[in-house]
Amino acid sequence: MMMTEYIILNEENFDRTVEDAADLILSGKLVVFPTETVYGLGADGLKGQAVKDIFKAKGRPSDNPLILHVSSVEMLDRLIESRSELADILIDAFWPGPITFVFKKSDRIPDEVTAGLDTVAVRMPNRKFALSLIEAADTPIAAPSANTSGKSSPTTAMHSRYDLDGRVDMIVDDGETDVGLESTVLDLSEEVPMILRPGGITFEMLSEYIPNLKVDGNIVNQSVVPKSPGQKYKHYAPNAEAVLFTGYNEEIVKNINDYIASHPDRKIGILATRENVDKYIGENLKVIDMGSQSELIEIAHNLFASLREFDDSDVDLILSEGFEEEGMGLAIMNRLKKACSNYIIKGRE
Ligand code: TXA
Ligand code: MG
């Protein structure tokens, strides 16, 4: 165990915190910092030992590679062999922002970062503190989501503190993250670009620039082996058993109510949309309103925090409404399917 310094960021301490955090990063230490997607567990991405310490702090399998975070395209160029024309267009359109690109890597990157792959994942985050920190340290910062491996990604610094207190050197609290789900991972290292993980930048948004864009088969059908190492692991697992319900809205509500009725002895949590919160009937229900069906951005923002809220309660069964797998719905459903270990009750459709 180590002492974890916990800093609540404000205007007054911003510059000093950037400096302190950058000093820690440069001396091989671990810093939890906010990005616009989720909190990251950062270390100097060019120091093999510091990167090893990330894996240790999270309990992360060492064959799951990390994302390097940069603050400029010039910093990206130090990490890769070359940039395609398409990469330039996508960088212009979406960086800084919630999308990670996978490139062929240069030899400068320690094997610990890429888990021995010949490619590297890079992202420029769109959050003032994150960009200032990377710029001040002037080194790419390797950062997975700042949670214990297998749990939901942290959308507040307190989530990270709960998981990592005593395992990192500093936690910087800058309030809630914006997107609430991890970045889209787009593989640009092969002939045809492929989404390896859906996220804040959607398939539809990318298709405007990439007519032949593919989605890893695993995202739609989880019995297909995923291309991205991280997608094969158990993820987002709440403490309680969880079940996902898909189909038409009325079917979802009816099937959830039937499930509640047939499990009278369970303390049930419902991940509901605003339109349905008042439709569930039962004794021991804890219903969380994740947001409106017409605002999937709001649902994405609230999803992980809602799962953690159930962990803090006495709920022993979670029933979640499902969503259409388009737009932001693809990323939301990807996380929900994992949280529910792929246990899905389908409507007739
Ligand atoms: O939004 C995010 O991406 C957050 C914030 C902190 O930036 N980070 C994040 O990191 O979610 P992590 O480690 O939890 O997820 C990284 C994902 C994993 O699924 C990993 O397998 C994949 O990116 N990945 C990393 N390097 C890769 C590579 N060279 N090829 C394919 N997939 C890669
Ligand atoms: Mg993660």
JSON list of C-alpha atoms in Angstrom, two decimals, residues 139-321:
[
{"chain": "A", "resi": 139, "resn": "THR", "atom": "CA", "xyz": [5.46, 12.33, -22.80]},
{"chain": "A", "resi": 140, "resn": "PRO", "atom": "CA", "xyz": [2.64, 10.07, -23.99]},
{"chain": "A", "resi": 141, "resn": "ILE", "atom": "CA", "xyz": [0.63, 8.92, -20.98]},
{"chain": "A", "resi": 142, "resn": "ALA", "atom": "CA", "xyz": [-0.44, 5.28, -20.95]},
{"chain": "A", "resi": 143, "resn": "ALA", "atom": "CA", "xyz": [-3.82, 5.03, -19.29]},
{"chain": "A", "resi": 144, "resn": "PRO", "atom": "CA", "xyz": [-6.47, 2.34, -19.04]},
{"chain": "A", "resi": 145, "resn": "SER", "atom": "CA", "xyz": [-9.74, 3.15, -17.30]},
{"chain": "A", "resi": 146, "resn": "ALA", "atom": "CA", "xyz": [-8.99, 3.75, -13.59]},
{"chain": "A", "resi": 147, "resn": "ASN", "atom": "CA", "xyz": [-10.94, 0.83, -12.15]},
{"chain": "A", "resi": 148, "resn": "THR", "atom": "CA", "xyz": [-10.11, -2.58, -10.76]},
{"chain": "A", "resi": 149, "resn": "SER", "atom": "CA", "xyz": [-9.97, -4.96, -13.73]},
{"chain": "A", "resi": 150, "resn": "GLY", "atom": "CA", "xyz": [-13.44, -6.36, -14.45]},
{"chain": "A", "resi": 151, "resn": "LYS", "atom": "CA", "xyz": [-15.43, -3.58, -12.79]},
{"chain": "A", "resi": 152, "resn": "SER", "atom": "CA", "xyz": [-17.28, -0.69, -14.46]},
{"chain": "A", "resi": 153, "resn": "SER", "atom": "CA", "xyz": [-15.13, 2.18, -15.68]},
{"chain": "A", "resi": 154, "resn": "PRO", "atom": "CA", "xyz": [-15.08, 5.19, -13.32]},
{"chain": "A", "resi": 155, "resn": "THR", "atom": "CA", "xyz": [-17.07, 8.26, -14.28]},
{"chain": "A", "resi": 156, "resn": "THR", "atom": "CA", "xyz": [-16.20, 10.06, -11.01]},
{"chain": "A", "resi": 157, "resn": "ALA", "atom": "CA", "xyz": [-12.95, 10.27, -9.06]},
{"chain": "A", "resi": 158, "resn": "MET", "atom": "CA", "xyz": [-14.70, 8.65, -6.09]},
{"chain": "A", "resi": 159, "resn": "HIS", "atom": "CA", "xyz": [-15.31, 5.53, -8.19]},
{"chain": "A", "resi": 160, "resn": "SER", "atom": "CA", "xyz": [-11.56, 5.36, -8.79]},
{"chain": "A", "resi": 161, "resn": "ARG", "atom": "CA", "xyz": [-10.79, 6.04, -5.16]},
{"chain": "A", "resi": 162, "resn": "TYR", "atom": "CA", "xyz": [-13.08, 3.18, -4.14]},
{"chain": "A", "resi": 163, "resn": "ASP", "atom": "CA", "xyz": [-11.16, 0.78, -6.41]},
{"chain": "A", "resi": 164, "resn": "LEU", "atom": "CA", "xyz": [-7.58, 2.13, -6.25]},
{"chain": "A", "resi": 165, "resn": "ASP", "atom": "CA", "xyz": [-7.01, 3.97, -2.96]},
{"chain": "A", "resi": 166, "resn": "GLY", "atom": "CA", "xyz": [-3.57, 2.91, -1.67]},
{"chain": "A", "resi": 167, "resn": "ARG", "atom": "CA", "xyz": [-2.57, 1.58, -5.10]},
{"chain": "A", "resi": 168, "resn": "VAL", "atom": "CA", "xyz": [-1.84, 4.86, -6.91]},
{"chain": "A", "resi": 169, "resn": "ASP", "atom": "CA", "xyz": [0.15, 7.97, -5.99]},
{"chain": "A", "resi": 170, "resn": "MET", "atom": "CA", "xyz": [-2.41, 10.64, -6.83]},
{"chain": "A", "resi": 171, "resn": "ILE", "atom": "CA", "xyz": [-6.09, 10.97, -7.75]},
{"chain": "A", "resi": 172, "resn": "VAL", "atom": "CA", "xyz": [-7.23, 14.22, -9.38]},
{"chain": "A", "resi": 173, "resn": "ASP", "atom": "CA", "xyz": [-10.96, 14.87, -8.84]},
{"chain": "A", "resi": 174, "resn": "ASP", "atom": "CA", "xyz": [-12.44, 17.08, -11.55]},
{"chain": "A", "resi": 175, "resn": "GLY", "atom": "CA", "xyz": [-16.09, 16.06, -11.16]},
{"chain": "A", "resi": 176, "resn": "GLU", "atom": "CA", "xyz": [-18.02, 13.81, -13.52]},
{"chain": "A", "resi": 177, "resn": "THR", "atom": "CA", "xyz": [-16.72, 12.79, -16.93]},
{"chain": "A", "resi": 178, "resn": "ASP", "atom": "CA", "xyz": [-18.74, 13.90, -19.95]},
{"chain": "A", "resi": 179, "resn": "VAL", "atom": "CA", "xyz": [-19.34, 10.91, -22.25]},
{"chain": "A", "resi": 180, "resn": "GLY", "atom": "CA", "xyz": [-19.42, 8.24, -19.52]},
{"chain": "A", "resi": 181, "resn": "LEU", "atom": "CA", "xyz": [-18.37, 5.35, -21.79]},
{"chain": "A", "resi": 182, "resn": "GLU", "atom": "CA", "xyz": [-14.83, 4.58, -22.98]},
{"chain": "A", "resi": 183, "resn": "SER", "atom": "CA", "xyz": [-13.61, 5.82, -26.36]},
{"chain": "A", "resi": 184, "resn": "THR", "atom": "CA", "xyz": [-14.38, 4.21, -29.68]},
{"chain": "A", "resi": 185, "resn": "VAL", "atom": "CA", "xyz": [-11.38, 2.06, -30.74]},
{"chain": "A", "resi": 186, "resn": "LEU", "atom": "CA", "xyz": [-10.83, 2.18, -34.52]},
{"chain": "A", "resi": 187, "resn": "ASP", "atom": "CA", "xyz": [-8.18, -0.03, -36.12]},
{"chain": "A", "resi": 188, "resn": "LEU", "atom": "CA", "xyz": [-6.38, 1.83, -38.90]},
{"chain": "A", "resi": 189, "resn": "SER", "atom": "CA", "xyz": [-3.51, -0.62, -39.11]},
{"chain": "A", "resi": 190, "resn": "GLU", "atom": "CA", "xyz": [-5.14, -2.95, -41.69]},
{"chain": "A", "resi": 191, "resn": "GLU", "atom": "CA", "xyz": [-6.51, -2.53, -45.25]},
{"chain": "A", "resi": 192, "resn": "VAL", "atom": "CA", "xyz": [-10.08, -1.96, -44.11]},
{"chain": "A", "resi": 193, "resn": "PRO", "atom": "CA", "xyz": [-10.70, 0.20, -41.01]},
{"chain": "A", "resi": 194, "resn": "MET", "atom": "CA", "xyz": [-12.58, -1.65, -38.29]},
{"chain": "A", "resi": 195, "resn": "ILE", "atom": "CA", "xyz": [-14.32, -0.58, -35.07]},
{"chain": "A", "resi": 196, "resn": "LEU", "atom": "CA", "xyz": [-12.92, -2.81, -32.32]},
{"chain": "A", "resi": 197, "resn": "ARG", "atom": "CA", "xyz": [-14.89, -1.14, -29.52]},
{"chain": "A", "resi": 198, "resn": "PRO", "atom": "CA", "xyz": [-17.94, 1.11, -30.02]},
{"chain": "A", "resi": 199, "resn": "GLY", "atom": "CA", "xyz": [-17.98, 4.40, -28.11]},
{"chain": "A", "resi": 200, "resn": "GLY", "atom": "CA", "xyz": [-18.72, 8.11, -28.17]},
{"chain": "A", "resi": 201, "resn": "ILE", "atom": "CA", "xyz": [-17.87, 8.51, -31.87]},
{"chain": "A", "resi": 202, "resn": "THR", "atom": "CA", "xyz": [-20.45, 6.30, -33.54]},
{"chain": "A", "resi": 203, "resn": "PHE", "atom": "CA", "xyz": [-20.37, 4.00, -36.57]},
{"chain": "A", "resi": 204, "resn": "GLU", "atom": "CA", "xyz": [-22.69, 6.43, -38.36]},
{"chain": "A", "resi": 205, "resn": "MET", "atom": "CA", "xyz": [-20.38, 9.41, -37.70]},
{"chain": "A", "resi": 206, "resn": "LEU", "atom": "CA", "xyz": [-17.33, 7.47, -38.95]},
{"chain": "A", "resi": 207, "resn": "SER", "atom": "CA", "xyz": [-19.13, 6.08, -42.01]},
{"chain": "A", "resi": 208, "resn": "GLU", "atom": "CA", "xyz": [-19.29, 9.57, -43.47]},
{"chain": "A", "resi": 209, "resn": "TYR", "atom": "CA", "xyz": [-15.52, 9.43, -43.80]},
{"chain": "A", "resi": 210, "resn": "ILE", "atom": "CA", "xyz": [-15.04, 5.67, -44.25]},
{"chain": "A", "resi": 211, "resn": "PRO", "atom": "CA", "xyz": [-17.48, 4.13, -46.74]},
{"chain": "A", "resi": 212, "resn": "ASN", "atom": "CA", "xyz": [-16.06, 0.60, -46.27]},
{"chain": "A", "resi": 213, "resn": "LEU", "atom": "CA", "xyz": [-15.98, 0.77, -42.45]},
{"chain": "A", "resi": 214, "resn": "LYS", "atom": "CA", "xyz": [-16.38, -2.58, -40.67]},
{"chain": "A", "resi": 215, "resn": "VAL", "atom": "CA", "xyz": [-17.39, -3.46, -37.13]},
{"chain": "A", "resi": 216, "resn": "ASP", "atom": "CA", "xyz": [-15.68, -6.35, -35.33]},
{"chain": "A", "resi": 217, "resn": "GLY", "atom": "CA", "xyz": [-18.13, -9.28, -35.54]},
{"chain": "A", "resi": 218, "resn": "ASN", "atom": "CA", "xyz": [-17.81, -9.77, -31.79]},
{"chain": "A", "resi": 219, "resn": "ILE", "atom": "CA", "xyz": [-19.60, -6.48, -31.07]},
{"chain": "A", "resi": 220, "resn": "VAL", "atom": "CA", "xyz": [-22.80, -7.68, -32.70]},
{"chain": "A", "resi": 221, "resn": "ASN", "atom": "CA", "xyz": [-22.44, -11.39, -31.91]},
{"chain": "A", "resi": 222, "resn": "GLN", "atom": "CA", "xyz": [-20.46, -12.07, -28.77]},
{"chain": "A", "resi": 223, "resn": "SER", "atom": "CA", "xyz": [-19.84, -15.71, -29.63]},
{"chain": "A", "resi": 224, "resn": "VAL", "atom": "CA", "xyz": [-17.41, -14.44, -32.32]},
{"chain": "A", "resi": 225, "resn": "VAL", "atom": "CA", "xyz": [-13.82, -14.13, -31.02]},
{"chain": "A", "resi": 226, "resn": "PRO", "atom": "CA", "xyz": [-12.96, -10.40, -30.74]},
{"chain": "A", "resi": 227, "resn": "LYS", "atom": "CA", "xyz": [-10.00, -8.83, -32.54]},
{"chain": "A", "resi": 228, "resn": "SER", "atom": "CA", "xyz": [-9.21, -6.45, -29.68]},
{"chain": "A", "resi": 229, "resn": "PRO", "atom": "CA", "xyz": [-7.55, -8.24, -26.75]},
{"chain": "A", "resi": 230, "resn": "GLY", "atom": "CA", "xyz": [-9.53, -6.25, -24.17]},
{"chain": "A", "resi": 231, "resn": "GLN", "atom": "CA", "xyz": [-12.90, -7.26, -25.53]},
{"chain": "A", "resi": 232, "resn": "LYS", "atom": "CA", "xyz": [-12.49, -10.91, -24.56]},
{"chain": "A", "resi": 233, "resn": "TYR", "atom": "CA", "xyz": [-12.31, -10.27, -20.83]},
{"chain": "A", "resi": 234, "resn": "LYS", "atom": "CA", "xyz": [-15.16, -10.20, -18.36]},
{"chain": "A", "resi": 235, "resn": "HIS", "atom": "CA", "xyz": [-16.08, -6.57, -17.93]},
{"chain": "A", "resi": 236, "resn": "TYR", "atom": "CA", "xyz": [-18.37, -4.18, -16.11]},
{"chain": "A", "resi": 237, "resn": "ALA", "atom": "CA", "xyz": [-19.50, -6.99, -13.82]},
{"chain": "A", "resi": 238, "resn": "PRO", "atom": "CA", "xyz": [-21.86, -5.70, -11.12]},
{"chain": "A", "resi": 239, "resn": "ASN", "atom": "CA", "xyz": [-21.95, -7.62, -7.84]},
{"chain": "A", "resi": 240, "resn": "ALA", "atom": "CA", "xyz": [-25.50, -8.76, -8.52]},
{"chain": "A", "resi": 241, "resn": "GLU", "atom": "CA", "xyz": [-26.58, -11.13, -11.26]},
{"chain": "A", "resi": 242, "resn": "ALA", "atom": "CA", "xyz": [-27.86, -9.10, -14.22]},
{"chain": "A", "resi": 243, "resn": "VAL", "atom": "CA", "xyz": [-30.31, -9.75, -17.07]},
{"chain": "A", "resi": 244, "resn": "LEU", "atom": "CA", "xyz": [-30.82, -7.68, -20.23]},
{"chain": "A", "resi": 245, "resn": "PHE", "atom": "CA", "xyz": [-34.23, -7.36, -21.94]},
{"chain": "A", "resi": 246, "resn": "THR", "atom": "CA", "xyz": [-34.57, -6.50, -25.64]},
{"chain": "A", "resi": 247, "resn": "GLY", "atom": "CA", "xyz": [-37.48, -6.04, -28.05]},
{"chain": "A", "resi": 248, "resn": "TYR", "atom": "CA", "xyz": [-40.23, -3.45, -28.42]},
{"chain": "A", "resi": 249, "resn": "ASN", "atom": "CA", "xyz": [-40.67, -1.08, -25.50]},
{"chain": "A", "resi": 250, "resn": "GLU", "atom": "CA", "xyz": [-43.97, -2.69, -24.39]},
{"chain": "A", "resi": 251, "resn": "GLU", "atom": "CA", "xyz": [-42.42, -6.18, -24.57]},
{"chain": "A", "resi": 252, "resn": "ILE", "atom": "CA", "xyz": [-39.45, -5.08, -22.48]},
{"chain": "A", "resi": 253, "resn": "VAL", "atom": "CA", "xyz": [-41.67, -3.63, -19.76]},
{"chain": "A", "resi": 254, "resn": "LYS", "atom": "CA", "xyz": [-43.96, -6.69, -19.77]},
{"chain": "A", "resi": 255, "resn": "ASN", "atom": "CA", "xyz": [-41.09, -9.19, -19.72]},
{"chain": "A", "resi": 256, "resn": "ILE", "atom": "CA", "xyz": [-39.36, -7.34, -16.89]},
{"chain": "A", "resi": 257, "resn": "ASN", "atom": "CA", "xyz": [-42.61, -7.26, -14.89]},
{"chain": "A", "resi": 258, "resn": "ASP", "atom": "CA", "xyz": [-43.10, -11.01, -15.50]},
{"chain": "A", "resi": 259, "resn": "TYR", "atom": "CA", "xyz": [-39.52, -11.63, -14.33]},
{"chain": "A", "resi": 260, "resn": "ILE", "atom": "CA", "xyz": [-40.12, -9.57, -11.18]},
{"chain": "A", "resi": 261, "resn": "ALA", "atom": "CA", "xyz": [-43.31, -11.52, -10.47]},
{"chain": "A", "resi": 262, "resn": "SER", "atom": "CA", "xyz": [-41.52, -14.86, -10.81]},
{"chain": "A", "resi": 263, "resn": "HIS", "atom": "CA", "xyz": [-38.68, -13.81, -8.45]},
{"chain": "A", "resi": 264, "resn": "PRO", "atom": "CA", "xyz": [-40.61, -12.68, -5.35]},
{"chain": "A", "resi": 265, "resn": "ASP", "atom": "CA", "xyz": [-37.76, -13.33, -2.90]},
{"chain": "A", "resi": 266, "resn": "ARG", "atom": "CA", "xyz": [-35.16, -11.19, -4.69]},
{"chain": "A", "resi": 267, "resn": "LYS", "atom": "CA", "xyz": [-34.17, -7.56, -4.10]},
{"chain": "A", "resi": 268, "resn": "ILE", "atom": "CA", "xyz": [-34.37, -6.27, -7.64]},
{"chain": "A", "resi": 269, "resn": "GLY", "atom": "CA", "xyz": [-32.74, -3.25, -9.25]},
{"chain": "A", "resi": 270, "resn": "ILE", "atom": "CA", "xyz": [-34.06, -1.95, -12.57]},
{"chain": "A", "resi": 271, "resn": "LEU", "atom": "CA", "xyz": [-32.01, 0.04, -15.07]},
{"chain": "A", "resi": 272, "resn": "ALA", "atom": "CA", "xyz": [-34.91, 1.94, -16.61]},
{"chain": "A", "resi": 273, "resn": "THR", "atom": "CA", "xyz": [-35.50, 4.71, -19.09]},
{"chain": "A", "resi": 274, "resn": "ARG", "atom": "CA", "xyz": [-37.42, 7.81, -17.98]},
{"chain": "A", "resi": 275, "resn": "GLU", "atom": "CA", "xyz": [-40.43, 6.79, -20.09]},
{"chain": "A", "resi": 276, "resn": "ASN", "atom": "CA", "xyz": [-40.79, 3.54, -18.12]},
{"chain": "A", "resi": 277, "resn": "VAL", "atom": "CA", "xyz": [-39.72, 4.28, -14.53]},
{"chain": "A", "resi": 278, "resn": "ASP", "atom": "CA", "xyz": [-43.29, 4.23, -13.19]},
{"chain": "A", "resi": 279, "resn": "LYS", "atom": "CA", "xyz": [-44.34, 1.05, -15.00]},
{"chain": "A", "resi": 280, "resn": "TYR", "atom": "CA", "xyz": [-42.58, -1.52, -12.83]},
{"chain": "A", "resi": 281, "resn": "ILE", "atom": "CA", "xyz": [-44.57, -3.38, -10.20]},
{"chain": "A", "resi": 282, "resn": "GLY", "atom": "CA", "xyz": [-43.11, -5.22, -7.21]},
{"chain": "A", "resi": 283, "resn": "GLU", "atom": "CA", "xyz": [-42.24, -5.10, -3.50]},
{"chain": "A", "resi": 284, "resn": "ASN", "atom": "CA", "xyz": [-38.47, -4.76, -3.28]},
{"chain": "A", "resi": 285, "resn": "LEU", "atom": "CA", "xyz": [-37.69, -2.66, -6.33]},
{"chain": "A", "resi": 286, "resn": "LYS", "atom": "CA", "xyz": [-34.97, -0.06, -6.71]},
{"chain": "A", "resi": 287, "resn": "VAL", "atom": "CA", "xyz": [-35.57, 1.65, -10.05]},
{"chain": "A", "resi": 288, "resn": "ILE", "atom": "CA", "xyz": [-32.86, 3.90, -11.48]},
{"chain": "A", "resi": 289, "resn": "ASP", "atom": "CA", "xyz": [-33.88, 6.43, -14.13]},
{"chain": "A", "resi": 290, "resn": "MET", "atom": "CA", "xyz": [-30.94, 6.49, -16.56]},
{"chain": "A", "resi": 291, "resn": "GLY", "atom": "CA", "xyz": [-32.46, 9.12, -18.83]},
{"chain": "A", "resi": 292, "resn": "SER", "atom": "CA", "xyz": [-34.84, 9.49, -21.74]},
{"chain": "A", "resi": 293, "resn": "GLN", "atom": "CA", "xyz": [-34.97, 7.04, -24.65]},
{"chain": "A", "resi": 294, "resn": "SER", "atom": "CA", "xyz": [-34.60, 10.03, -26.96]},
{"chain": "A", "resi": 295, "resn": "GLU", "atom": "CA", "xyz": [-31.34, 11.08, -25.22]},
{"chain": "A", "resi": 296, "resn": "LEU", "atom": "CA", "xyz": [-29.00, 8.10, -25.53]},
{"chain": "A", "resi": 297, "resn": "ILE", "atom": "CA", "xyz": [-26.15, 10.47, -24.66]},
{"chain": "A", "resi": 298, "resn": "GLU", "atom": "CA", "xyz": [-27.71, 10.88, -21.22]},
{"chain": "A", "resi": 299, "resn": "ILE", "atom": "CA", "xyz": [-28.11, 7.09, -20.83]},
{"chain": "A", "resi": 300, "resn": "ALA", "atom": "CA", "xyz": [-24.44, 6.57, -21.76]},
{"chain": "A", "resi": 301, "resn": "HIS", "atom": "CA", "xyz": [-23.41, 9.26, -19.28]},
{"chain": "A", "resi": 302, "resn": "ASN", "atom": "CA", "xyz": [-25.32, 7.55, -16.43]},
{"chain": "A", "resi": 303, "resn": "LEU", "atom": "CA", "xyz": [-24.80, 3.85, -17.17]},
{"chain": "A", "resi": 304, "resn": "PHE", "atom": "CA", "xyz": [-21.62, 3.02, -15.24]},
{"chain": "A", "resi": 305, "resn": "ALA", "atom": "CA", "xyz": [-22.55, 5.19, -12.25]},
{"chain": "A", "resi": 306, "resn": "SER", "atom": "CA", "xyz": [-25.90, 3.37, -12.10]},
{"chain": "A", "resi": 307, "resn": "LEU", "atom": "CA", "xyz": [-24.19, -0.04, -12.06]},
{"chain": "A", "resi": 308, "resn": "ARG", "atom": "CA", "xyz": [-21.95, 1.14, -9.23]},
{"chain": "A", "resi": 309, "resn": "GLU", "atom": "CA", "xyz": [-24.98, 2.49, -7.35]},
{"chain": "A", "resi": 310, "resn": "PHE", "atom": "CA", "xyz": [-26.45, -1.02, -7.36]},
{"chain": "A", "resi": 311, "resn": "ASP", "atom": "CA", "xyz": [-23.13, -2.36, -6.04]},
{"chain": "A", "resi": 312, "resn": "ASP", "atom": "CA", "xyz": [-23.54, -0.02, -3.07]},
{"chain": "A", "resi": 313, "resn": "SER", "atom": "CA", "xyz": [-27.08, -1.22, -2.37]},
{"chain": "A", "resi": 314, "resn": "ASP", "atom": "CA", "xyz": [-28.54, -4.56, -1.26]},
{"chain": "A", "resi": 315, "resn": "VAL", "atom": "CA", "xyz": [-29.88, -5.36, -4.73]},
{"chain": "A", "resi": 316, "resn": "ASP", "atom": "CA", "xyz": [-29.13, -9.00, -5.69]},
{"chain": "A", "resi": 317, "resn": "LEU", "atom": "CA", "xyz": [-30.68, -9.05, -9.16]},
{"chain": "A", "resi": 318, "resn": "ILE", "atom": "CA", "xyz": [-30.42, -6.34, -11.84]},
{"chain": "A", "resi": 319, "resn": "LEU", "atom": "CA", "xyz": [-32.85, -6.17, -14.76]},
{"chain": "A", "resi": 320, "resn": "SER", "atom": "CA", "xyz": [-31.94, -3.77, -17.54]},
{"chain": "A", "resi": 321, "resn": "GLU", "atom": "CA", "xyz": [-33.90, -2.37, -20.42]}
]
